[in-house]
CSV table of C-alpha atoms in Angstrom, one decimal:
chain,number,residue,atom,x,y,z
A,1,UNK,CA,0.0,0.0,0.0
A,2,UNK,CA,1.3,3.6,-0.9
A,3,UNK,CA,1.4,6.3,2.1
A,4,UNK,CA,0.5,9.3,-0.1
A,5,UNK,CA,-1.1,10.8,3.3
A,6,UNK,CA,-3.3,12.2,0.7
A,7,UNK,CA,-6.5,10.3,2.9
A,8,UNK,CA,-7.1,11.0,7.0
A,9,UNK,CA,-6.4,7.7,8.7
A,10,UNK,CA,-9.2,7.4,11.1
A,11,UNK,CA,-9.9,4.9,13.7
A,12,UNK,CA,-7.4,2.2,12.0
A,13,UNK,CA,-4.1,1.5,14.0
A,14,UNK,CA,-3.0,-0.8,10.5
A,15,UNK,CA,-3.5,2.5,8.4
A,16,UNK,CA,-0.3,3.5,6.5
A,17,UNK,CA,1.8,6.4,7.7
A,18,UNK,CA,1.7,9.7,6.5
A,19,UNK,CA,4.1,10.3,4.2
A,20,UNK,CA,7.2,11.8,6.3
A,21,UNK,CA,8.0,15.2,5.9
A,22,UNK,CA,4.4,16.4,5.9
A,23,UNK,CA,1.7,16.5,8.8
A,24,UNK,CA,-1.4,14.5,8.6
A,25,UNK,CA,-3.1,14.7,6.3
A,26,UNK,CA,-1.1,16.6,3.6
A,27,UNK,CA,1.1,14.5,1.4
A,28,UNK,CA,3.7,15.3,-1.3
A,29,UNK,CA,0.9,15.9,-3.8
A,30,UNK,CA,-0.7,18.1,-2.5
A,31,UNK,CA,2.8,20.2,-1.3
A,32,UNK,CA,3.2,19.9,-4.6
A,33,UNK,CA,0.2,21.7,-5.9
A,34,UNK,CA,0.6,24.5,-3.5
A,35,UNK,CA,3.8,25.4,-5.3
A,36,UNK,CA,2.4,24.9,-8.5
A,37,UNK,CA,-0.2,26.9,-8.2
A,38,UNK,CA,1.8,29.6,-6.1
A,39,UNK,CA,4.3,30.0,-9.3
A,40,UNK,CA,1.6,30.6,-11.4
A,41,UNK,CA,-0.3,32.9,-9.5
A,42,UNK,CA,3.1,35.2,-9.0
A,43,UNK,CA,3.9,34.5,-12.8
A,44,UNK,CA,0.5,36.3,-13.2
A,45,UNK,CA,1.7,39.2,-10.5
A,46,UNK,CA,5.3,39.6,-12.1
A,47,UNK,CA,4.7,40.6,-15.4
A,48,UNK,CA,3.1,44.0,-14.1
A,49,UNK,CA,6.8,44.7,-14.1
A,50,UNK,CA,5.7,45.5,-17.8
A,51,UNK,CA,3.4,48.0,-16.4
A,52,UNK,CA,5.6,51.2,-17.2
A,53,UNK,CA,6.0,50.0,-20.7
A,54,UNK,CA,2.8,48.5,-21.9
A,55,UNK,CA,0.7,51.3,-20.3
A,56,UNK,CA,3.2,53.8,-21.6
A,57,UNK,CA,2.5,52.6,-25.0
A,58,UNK,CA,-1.5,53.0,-23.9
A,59,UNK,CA,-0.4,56.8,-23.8
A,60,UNK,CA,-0.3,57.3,-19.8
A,61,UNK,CA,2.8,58.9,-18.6
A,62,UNK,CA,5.4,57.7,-16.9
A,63,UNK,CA,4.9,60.0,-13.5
A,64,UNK,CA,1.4,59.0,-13.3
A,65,UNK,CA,2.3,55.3,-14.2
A,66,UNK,CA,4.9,55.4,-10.7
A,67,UNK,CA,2.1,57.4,-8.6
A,68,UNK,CA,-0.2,54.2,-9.3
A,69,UNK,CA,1.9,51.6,-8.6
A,70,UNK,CA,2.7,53.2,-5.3
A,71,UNK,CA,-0.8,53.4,-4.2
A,72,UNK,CA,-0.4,49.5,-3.5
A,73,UNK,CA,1.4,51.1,-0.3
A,74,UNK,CA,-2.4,51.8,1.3
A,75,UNK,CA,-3.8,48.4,1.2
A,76,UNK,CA,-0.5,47.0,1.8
A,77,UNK,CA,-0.1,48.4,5.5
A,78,UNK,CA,-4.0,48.1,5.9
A,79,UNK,CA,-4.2,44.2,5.3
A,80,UNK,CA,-0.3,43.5,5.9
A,81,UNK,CA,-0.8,43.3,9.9
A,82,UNK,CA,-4.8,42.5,10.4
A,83,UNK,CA,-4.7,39.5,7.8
A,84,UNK,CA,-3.4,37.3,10.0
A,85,UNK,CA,-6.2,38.2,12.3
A,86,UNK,CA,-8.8,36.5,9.3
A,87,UNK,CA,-5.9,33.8,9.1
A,88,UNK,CA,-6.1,32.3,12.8
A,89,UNK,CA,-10.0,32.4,12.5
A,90,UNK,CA,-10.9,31.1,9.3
A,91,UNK,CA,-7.8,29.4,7.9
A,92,UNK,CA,-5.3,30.2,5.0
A,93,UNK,CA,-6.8,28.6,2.7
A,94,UNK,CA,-10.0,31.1,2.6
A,95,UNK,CA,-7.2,33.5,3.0
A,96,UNK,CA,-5.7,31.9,-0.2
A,97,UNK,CA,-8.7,31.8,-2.1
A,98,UNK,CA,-9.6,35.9,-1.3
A,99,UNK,CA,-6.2,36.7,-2.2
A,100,UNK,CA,-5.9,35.0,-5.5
A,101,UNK,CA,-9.3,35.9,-6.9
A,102,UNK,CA,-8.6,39.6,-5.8
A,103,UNK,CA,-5.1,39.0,-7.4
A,104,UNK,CA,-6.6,37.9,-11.4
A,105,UNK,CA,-9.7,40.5,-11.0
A,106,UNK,CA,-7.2,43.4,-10.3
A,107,UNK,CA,-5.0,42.1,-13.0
A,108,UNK,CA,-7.6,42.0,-15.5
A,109,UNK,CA,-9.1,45.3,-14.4
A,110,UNK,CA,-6.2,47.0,-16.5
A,111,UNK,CA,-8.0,45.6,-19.6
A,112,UNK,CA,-11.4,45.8,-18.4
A,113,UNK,CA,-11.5,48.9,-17.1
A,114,UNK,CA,-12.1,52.1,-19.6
A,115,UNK,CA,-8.8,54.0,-20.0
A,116,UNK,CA,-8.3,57.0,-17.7
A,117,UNK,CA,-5.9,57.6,-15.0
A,118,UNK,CA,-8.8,56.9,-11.9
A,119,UNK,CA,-9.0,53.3,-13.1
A,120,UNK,CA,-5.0,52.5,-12.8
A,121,UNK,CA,-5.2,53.4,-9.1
A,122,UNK,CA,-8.1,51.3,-8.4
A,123,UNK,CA,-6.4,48.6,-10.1
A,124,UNK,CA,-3.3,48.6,-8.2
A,125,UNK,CA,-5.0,49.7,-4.8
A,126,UNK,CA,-6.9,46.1,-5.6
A,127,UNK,CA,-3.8,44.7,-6.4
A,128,UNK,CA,-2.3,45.9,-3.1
A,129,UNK,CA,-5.5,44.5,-1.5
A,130,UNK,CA,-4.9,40.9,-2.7
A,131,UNK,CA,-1.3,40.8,-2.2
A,132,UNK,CA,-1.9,41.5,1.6
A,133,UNK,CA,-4.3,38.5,1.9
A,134,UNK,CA,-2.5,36.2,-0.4
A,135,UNK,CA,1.2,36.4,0.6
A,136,UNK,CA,1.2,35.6,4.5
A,137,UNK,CA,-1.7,32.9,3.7
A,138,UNK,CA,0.8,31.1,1.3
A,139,UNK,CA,3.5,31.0,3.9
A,140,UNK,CA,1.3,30.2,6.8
A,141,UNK,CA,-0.3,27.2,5.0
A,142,UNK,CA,2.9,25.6,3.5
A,143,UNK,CA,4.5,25.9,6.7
A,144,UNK,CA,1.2,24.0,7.9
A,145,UNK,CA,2.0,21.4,5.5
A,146,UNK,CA,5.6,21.0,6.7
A,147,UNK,CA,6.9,18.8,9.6
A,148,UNK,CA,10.1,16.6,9.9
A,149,UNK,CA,14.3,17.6,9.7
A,150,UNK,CA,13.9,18.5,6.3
A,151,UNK,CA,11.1,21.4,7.3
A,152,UNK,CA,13.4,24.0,6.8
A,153,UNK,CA,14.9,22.8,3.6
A,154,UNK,CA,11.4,22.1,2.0
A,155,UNK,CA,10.5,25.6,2.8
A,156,UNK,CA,13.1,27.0,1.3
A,157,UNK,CA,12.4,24.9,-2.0
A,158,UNK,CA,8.9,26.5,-1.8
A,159,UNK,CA,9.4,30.3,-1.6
A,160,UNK,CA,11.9,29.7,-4.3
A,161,UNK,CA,8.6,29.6,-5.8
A,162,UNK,CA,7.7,33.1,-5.5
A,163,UNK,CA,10.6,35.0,-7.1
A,164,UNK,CA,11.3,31.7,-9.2
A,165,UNK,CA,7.8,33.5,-10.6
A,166,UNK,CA,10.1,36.0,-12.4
A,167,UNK,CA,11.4,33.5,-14.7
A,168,UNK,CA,7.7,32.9,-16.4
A,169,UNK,CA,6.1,36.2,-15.9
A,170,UNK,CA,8.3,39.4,-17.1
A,171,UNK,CA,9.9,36.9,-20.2
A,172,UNK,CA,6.1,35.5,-21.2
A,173,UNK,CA,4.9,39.0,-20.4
A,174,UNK,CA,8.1,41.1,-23.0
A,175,UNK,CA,7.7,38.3,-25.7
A,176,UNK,CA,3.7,38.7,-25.9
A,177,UNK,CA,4.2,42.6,-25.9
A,178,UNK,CA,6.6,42.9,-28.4
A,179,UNK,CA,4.9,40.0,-30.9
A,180,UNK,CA,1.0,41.9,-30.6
A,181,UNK,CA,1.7,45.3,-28.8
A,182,UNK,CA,-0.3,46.7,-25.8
A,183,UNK,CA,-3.9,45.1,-26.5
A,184,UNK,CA,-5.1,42.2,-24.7
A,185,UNK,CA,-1.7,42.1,-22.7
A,186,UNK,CA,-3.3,41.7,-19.5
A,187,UNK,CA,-5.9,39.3,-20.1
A,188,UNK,CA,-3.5,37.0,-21.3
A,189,UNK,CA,-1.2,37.3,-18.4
A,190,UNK,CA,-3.7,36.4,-16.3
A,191,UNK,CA,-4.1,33.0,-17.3
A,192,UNK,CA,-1.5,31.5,-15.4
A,193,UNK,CA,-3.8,33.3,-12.2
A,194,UNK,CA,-6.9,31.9,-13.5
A,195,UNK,CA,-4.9,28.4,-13.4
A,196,UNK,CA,-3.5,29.0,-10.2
A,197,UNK,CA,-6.8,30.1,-8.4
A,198,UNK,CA,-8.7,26.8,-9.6
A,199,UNK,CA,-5.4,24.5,-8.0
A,200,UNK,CA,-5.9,26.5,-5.0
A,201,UNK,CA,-9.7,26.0,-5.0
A,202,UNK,CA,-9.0,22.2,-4.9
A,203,UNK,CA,-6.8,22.7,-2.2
A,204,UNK,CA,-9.3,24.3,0.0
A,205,UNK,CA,-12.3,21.5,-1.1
A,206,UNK,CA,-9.9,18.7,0.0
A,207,UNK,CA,-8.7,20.5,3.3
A,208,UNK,CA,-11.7,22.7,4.5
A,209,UNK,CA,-12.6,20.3,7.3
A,210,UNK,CA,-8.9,20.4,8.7
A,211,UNK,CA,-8.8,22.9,11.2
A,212,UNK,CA,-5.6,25.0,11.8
A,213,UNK,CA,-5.2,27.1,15.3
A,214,UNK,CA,-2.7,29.8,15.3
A,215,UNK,CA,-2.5,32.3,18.1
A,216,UNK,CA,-2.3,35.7,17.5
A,217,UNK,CA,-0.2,38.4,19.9
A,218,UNK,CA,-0.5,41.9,19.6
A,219,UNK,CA,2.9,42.4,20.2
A,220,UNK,CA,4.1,44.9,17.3
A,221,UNK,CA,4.5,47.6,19.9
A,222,UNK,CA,6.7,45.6,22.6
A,223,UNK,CA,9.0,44.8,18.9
A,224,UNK,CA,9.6,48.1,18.0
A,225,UNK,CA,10.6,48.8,21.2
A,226,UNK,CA,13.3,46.3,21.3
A,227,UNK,CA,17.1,47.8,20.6
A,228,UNK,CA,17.9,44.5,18.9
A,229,UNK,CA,15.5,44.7,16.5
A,230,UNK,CA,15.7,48.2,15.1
A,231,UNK,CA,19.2,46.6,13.0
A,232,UNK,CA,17.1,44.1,10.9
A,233,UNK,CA,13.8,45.7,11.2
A,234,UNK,CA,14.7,49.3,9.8
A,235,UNK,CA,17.7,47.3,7.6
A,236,UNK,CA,14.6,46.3,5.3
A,237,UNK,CA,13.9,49.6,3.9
A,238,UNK,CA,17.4,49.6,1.7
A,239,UNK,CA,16.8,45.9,-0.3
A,240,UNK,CA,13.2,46.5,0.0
A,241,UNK,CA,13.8,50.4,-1.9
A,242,UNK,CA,15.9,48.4,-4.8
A,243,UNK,CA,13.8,45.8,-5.4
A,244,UNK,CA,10.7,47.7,-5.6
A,245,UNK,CA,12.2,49.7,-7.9
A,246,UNK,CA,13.3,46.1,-10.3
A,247,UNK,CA,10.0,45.4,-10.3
A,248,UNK,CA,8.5,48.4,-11.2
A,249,UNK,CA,10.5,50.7,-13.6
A,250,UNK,CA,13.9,48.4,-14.5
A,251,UNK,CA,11.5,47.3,-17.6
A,252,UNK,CA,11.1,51.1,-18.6
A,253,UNK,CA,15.3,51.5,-18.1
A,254,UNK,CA,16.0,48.8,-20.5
A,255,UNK,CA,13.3,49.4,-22.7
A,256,UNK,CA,15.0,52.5,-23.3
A,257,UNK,CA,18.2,51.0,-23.8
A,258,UNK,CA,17.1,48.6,-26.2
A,259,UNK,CA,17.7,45.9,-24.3
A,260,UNK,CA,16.1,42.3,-24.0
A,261,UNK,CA,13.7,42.8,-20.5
A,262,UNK,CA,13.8,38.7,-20.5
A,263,UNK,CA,17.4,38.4,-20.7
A,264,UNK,CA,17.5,40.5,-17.3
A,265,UNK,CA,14.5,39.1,-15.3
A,266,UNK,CA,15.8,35.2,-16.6
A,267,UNK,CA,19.4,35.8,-15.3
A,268,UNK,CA,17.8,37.4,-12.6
A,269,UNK,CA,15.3,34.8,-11.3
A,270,UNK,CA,18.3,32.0,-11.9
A,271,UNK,CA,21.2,33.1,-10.0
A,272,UNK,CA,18.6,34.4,-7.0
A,273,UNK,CA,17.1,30.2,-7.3
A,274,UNK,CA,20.9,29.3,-7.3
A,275,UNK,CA,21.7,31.5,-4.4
A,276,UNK,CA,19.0,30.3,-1.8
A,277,UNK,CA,20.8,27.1,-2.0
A,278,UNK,CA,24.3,28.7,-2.3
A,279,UNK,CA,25.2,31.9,-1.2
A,280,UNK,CA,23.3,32.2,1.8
A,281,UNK,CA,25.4,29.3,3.5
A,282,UNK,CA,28.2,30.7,2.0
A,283,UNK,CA,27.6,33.7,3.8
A,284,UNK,CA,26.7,32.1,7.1
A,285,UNK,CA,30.0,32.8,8.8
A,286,UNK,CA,30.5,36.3,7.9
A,287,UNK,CA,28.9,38.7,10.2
A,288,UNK,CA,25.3,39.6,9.6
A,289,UNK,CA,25.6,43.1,9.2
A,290,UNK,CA,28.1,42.7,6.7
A,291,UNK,CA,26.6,40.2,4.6
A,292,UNK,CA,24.0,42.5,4.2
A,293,UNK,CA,25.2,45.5,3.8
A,294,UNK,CA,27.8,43.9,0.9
A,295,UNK,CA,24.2,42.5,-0.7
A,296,UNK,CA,22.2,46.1,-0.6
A,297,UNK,CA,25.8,47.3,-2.5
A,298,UNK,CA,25.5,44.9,-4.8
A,299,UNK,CA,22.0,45.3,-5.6
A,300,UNK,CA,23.1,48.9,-6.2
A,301,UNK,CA,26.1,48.1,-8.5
A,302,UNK,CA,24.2,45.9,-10.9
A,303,UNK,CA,21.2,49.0,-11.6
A,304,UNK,CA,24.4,51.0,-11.7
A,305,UNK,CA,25.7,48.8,-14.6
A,306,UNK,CA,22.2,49.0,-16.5
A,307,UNK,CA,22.2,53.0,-16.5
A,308,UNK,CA,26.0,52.7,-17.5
A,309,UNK,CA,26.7,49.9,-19.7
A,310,UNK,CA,25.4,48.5,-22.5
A,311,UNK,CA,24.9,45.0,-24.6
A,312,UNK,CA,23.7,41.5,-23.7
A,313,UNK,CA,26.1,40.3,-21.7
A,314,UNK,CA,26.0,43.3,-19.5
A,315,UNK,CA,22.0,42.8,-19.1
A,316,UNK,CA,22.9,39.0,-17.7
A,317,UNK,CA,25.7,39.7,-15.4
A,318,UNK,CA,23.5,42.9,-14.0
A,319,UNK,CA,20.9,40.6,-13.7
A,320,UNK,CA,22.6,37.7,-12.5
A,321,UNK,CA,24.1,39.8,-9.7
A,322,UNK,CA,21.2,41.3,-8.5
A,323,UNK,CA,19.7,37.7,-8.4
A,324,UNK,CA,22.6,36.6,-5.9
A,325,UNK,CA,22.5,39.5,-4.2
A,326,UNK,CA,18.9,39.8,-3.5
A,327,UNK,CA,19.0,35.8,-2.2
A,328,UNK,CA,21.0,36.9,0.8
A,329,UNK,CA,19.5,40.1,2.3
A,330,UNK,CA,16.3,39.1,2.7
A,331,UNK,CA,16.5,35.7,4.2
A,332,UNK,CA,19.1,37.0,6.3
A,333,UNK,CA,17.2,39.7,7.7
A,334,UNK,CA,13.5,37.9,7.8
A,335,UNK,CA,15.9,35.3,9.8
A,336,UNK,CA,17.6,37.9,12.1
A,337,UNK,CA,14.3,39.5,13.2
A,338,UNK,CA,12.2,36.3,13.8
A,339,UNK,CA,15.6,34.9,16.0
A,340,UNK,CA,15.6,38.0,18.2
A,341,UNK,CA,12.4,38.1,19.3
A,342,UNK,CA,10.4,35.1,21.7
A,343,UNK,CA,8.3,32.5,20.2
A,344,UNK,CA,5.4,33.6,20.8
A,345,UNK,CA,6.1,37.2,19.1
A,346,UNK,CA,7.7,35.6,16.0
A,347,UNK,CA,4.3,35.8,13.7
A,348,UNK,CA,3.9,39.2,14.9
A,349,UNK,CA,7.7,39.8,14.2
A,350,UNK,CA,7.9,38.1,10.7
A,351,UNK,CA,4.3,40.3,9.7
A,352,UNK,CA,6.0,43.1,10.9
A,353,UNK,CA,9.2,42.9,8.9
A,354,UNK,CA,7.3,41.8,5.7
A,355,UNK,CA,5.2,44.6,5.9
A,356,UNK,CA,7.4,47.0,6.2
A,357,UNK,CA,9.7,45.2,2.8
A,358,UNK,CA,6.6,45.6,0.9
A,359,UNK,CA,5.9,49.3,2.0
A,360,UNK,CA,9.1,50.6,0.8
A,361,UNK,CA,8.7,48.5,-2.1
A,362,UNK,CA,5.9,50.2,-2.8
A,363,UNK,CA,7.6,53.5,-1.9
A,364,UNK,CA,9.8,53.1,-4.9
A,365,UNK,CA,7.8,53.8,-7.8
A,366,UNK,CA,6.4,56.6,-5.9
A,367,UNK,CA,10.0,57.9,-5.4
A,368,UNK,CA,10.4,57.2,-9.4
A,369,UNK,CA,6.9,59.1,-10.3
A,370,UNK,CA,7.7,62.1,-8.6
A,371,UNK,CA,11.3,62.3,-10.2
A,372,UNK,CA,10.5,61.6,-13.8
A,373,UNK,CA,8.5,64.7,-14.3
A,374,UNK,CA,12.2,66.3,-13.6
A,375,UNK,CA,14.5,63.4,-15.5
A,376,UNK,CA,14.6,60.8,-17.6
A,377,UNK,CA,14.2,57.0,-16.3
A,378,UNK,CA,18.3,56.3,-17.2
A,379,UNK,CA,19.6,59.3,-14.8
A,380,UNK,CA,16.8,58.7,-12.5
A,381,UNK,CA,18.0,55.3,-11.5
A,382,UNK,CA,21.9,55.6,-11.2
A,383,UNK,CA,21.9,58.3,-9.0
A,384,UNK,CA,18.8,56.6,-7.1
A,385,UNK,CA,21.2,53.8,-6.8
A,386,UNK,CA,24.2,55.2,-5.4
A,387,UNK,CA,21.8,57.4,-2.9
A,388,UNK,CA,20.6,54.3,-1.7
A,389,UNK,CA,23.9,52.4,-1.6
A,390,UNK,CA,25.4,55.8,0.3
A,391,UNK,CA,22.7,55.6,3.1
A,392,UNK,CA,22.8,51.7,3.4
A,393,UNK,CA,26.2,52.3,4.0
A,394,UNK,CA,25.9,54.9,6.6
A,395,UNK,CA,23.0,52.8,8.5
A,396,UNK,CA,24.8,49.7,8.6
A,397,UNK,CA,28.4,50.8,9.5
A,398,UNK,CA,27.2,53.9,12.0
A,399,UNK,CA,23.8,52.6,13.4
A,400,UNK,CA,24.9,49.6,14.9
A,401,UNK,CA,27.9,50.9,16.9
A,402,UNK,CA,25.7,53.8,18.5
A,403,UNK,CA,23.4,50.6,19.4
A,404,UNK,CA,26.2,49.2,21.1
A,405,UNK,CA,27.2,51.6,22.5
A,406,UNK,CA,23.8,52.5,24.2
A,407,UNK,CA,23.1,49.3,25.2
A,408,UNK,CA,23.1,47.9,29.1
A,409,UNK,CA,25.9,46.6,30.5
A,410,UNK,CA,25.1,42.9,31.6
């Protein structure tokens, strides 16, 4: 007899084992299926890193374009901290199912929608909306899936998931765009989303009688207030400013440039895959604040090389250093906050960090807006690089000895 654990053995001491790795009554399969559909569904959310370009070629500008995309930043800190509130009451999977449906109707919304400026901020602000549902749902319910030695390594397999989305979306999304244009774009992005939300709708039939109890502390006060923290916490901003701004306007930059947006987002997506298994136990030894602070730099050098440089090879190793870069800071700093805290304030410590990533990732494009009615997209984002790479330098040399410093003797 197979032990798929994909069946609840009930009353039946003979029954086989669940299959190890994974609590009763998830299985492989159904692991599986979650990171199926949880590449699809972020395929479907990563090729709005088109937005610039194909609503550029719609006729909207691109100031207007980067005061949309930051709008997410509302319904990001609105649903960021509360949703796990809906979470520990009626389970991720509902949370899942919110989140992806909200995902594909925002998505399509930029097709469905008449034309005018209005209609890109209720798109995004729904975007924004589904993200904060959909992200911490994902997590909590593969970590629900999860037991065993090999819990940590599995997990790590499936967020690979999430930016391993950047592989599909942005490439599918610059091919489709430069074969038929503009028209259409987004209804046929979404299909990966519509696939996505039917795998996760399976999910929640098989699983809606399984009940999963998470407390929930109100303890984002009591973090803040914690000198240990402020490091890792307020260390988010820099990675978080860069990467928001990759996935928002990099496509306009090398669209400019003439250069292949697939090429970038491929070599991207591969070396940051590569360096979840790689770099971040390369790094393990070296001391926290300068792993990161060498990452942020790095992140910094290779939009540096894209305003700078040109040709193919330039686009990959740009793209393949941000990739490596990127797979560092931010499970070394998600990591460093949850470790610092108690356990029963890491959920409130994780939500905390993530929420603040995604705010000033959503900050970025609103930085970008604001600045393009004064430059072009080229100047804009060397010299927002260095500014960036200048302060995380400052922060991460100068912040933590005046922590030190201040801190009780023990």
């Amino acid at each position: 007899m197979g032990a798929s654990g994909e069946e609840e053995t009930r009353g039946n001491e003979h029954s086989p084992p669940v299959k190890p790795g994974f609590k009763e009554p998830y299985s492989l399969r159904s692991f599986l299926i979650l990171m199926t559909a949880t590449l699809l569904i972020f395929s479907m959310t990563t090729s709005q890193s088109l937005l610039p370009v194909v609503l550029g070629a719609r006729g909207f500008s691109e100031s207007l374009i980067g005061y949309a995309m930051s709008i997410t930043i509302v319904p990001v800190l609105l649903f960021g901290l509360v949703c796990g509130l809906f979470i520990s009451r009626h389970g991720p999977l509902n949370g899942i199912m919110i989140g992806s449906i909200l995902a594909v109707c925002a998505h399509i919304s930029f097709d469905l929608l008449p034309q005018r400026e209005v209609s890109l901020f209720i798109s995004r602000f729904l975007h924004g909306t589904a993200m904060g549902f959909l992200l911490p749902a994902i997590i909590t319910m593969a970590k629900a899936m999860l037991t065993g030695p090999r819990q940590t390594i599995n997990f790590g397999i499936f967020t690979s998931t999430i930016p391993g989305a950047s592989i599909l979306g942005p490439p599918l999304g610059d091919f489709y765009f430069r074969t038929f244009g503009a028209r259409g774009y987004f209804l046929v992005t979404a299909i990966p989303g519509v696939i996505s939300v039917a795998l996760f709708w399976y999910l929640r039939h098989k699983y809606s009688r399984v009940e999963i109890k998470h407390n929930v502390v109100f303890g984002y006060f009591k973090i803040l207030k914690r000198r240990e923290i402020f490091i890792p916490l307020y260390g988010m901003i820099f990675p978080a400013l860069l990467w928001g701004y990759v996935l928002s306007f990099v496509s306009l930059a090398l669209d400019k440039k003439g250069l292949i947006i697939g090429v970038f987002f491929a070599a991207t997506t591969v070396a940051l895959i590569a360096g979840r298994f790689i770099m971040v136990k390369a790094v393990s030894s070296v001391p926290k604040e300068r792993a990161v602070l060498g990452a942020v730099l790095a992140m910094s050098i290779s939009l540096i090389l894209i305003a700078s440089l040109d040709g193919t090879g330039i686009t990959i190793l740009a793209g393949a250093l941000l990739g490596l870069s990127y797979s560092i800071v931010y499970p070394i700093l998600s990591m460093w906050v949850a470790n610092d805290v108690s356990e029963v304030l890491k959920p409130q410590a994780i939500a905390l960090a993530n929420t603040l990533f995604n705010t000033f990732m959503y900050v970025a494009p609103l930085i970008c807006g604001y600045f393009l009615a004064f430059t072009d997209i080229i100047t804009f984002q060397l010299y927002f690089a260095l500014v960036v790479a200048l302060l995380a330098i400052v922060f991460f040399v100068f912040f933590p000895v005046v922590i030190n410093r201040s801190a009780p003797q023990r």
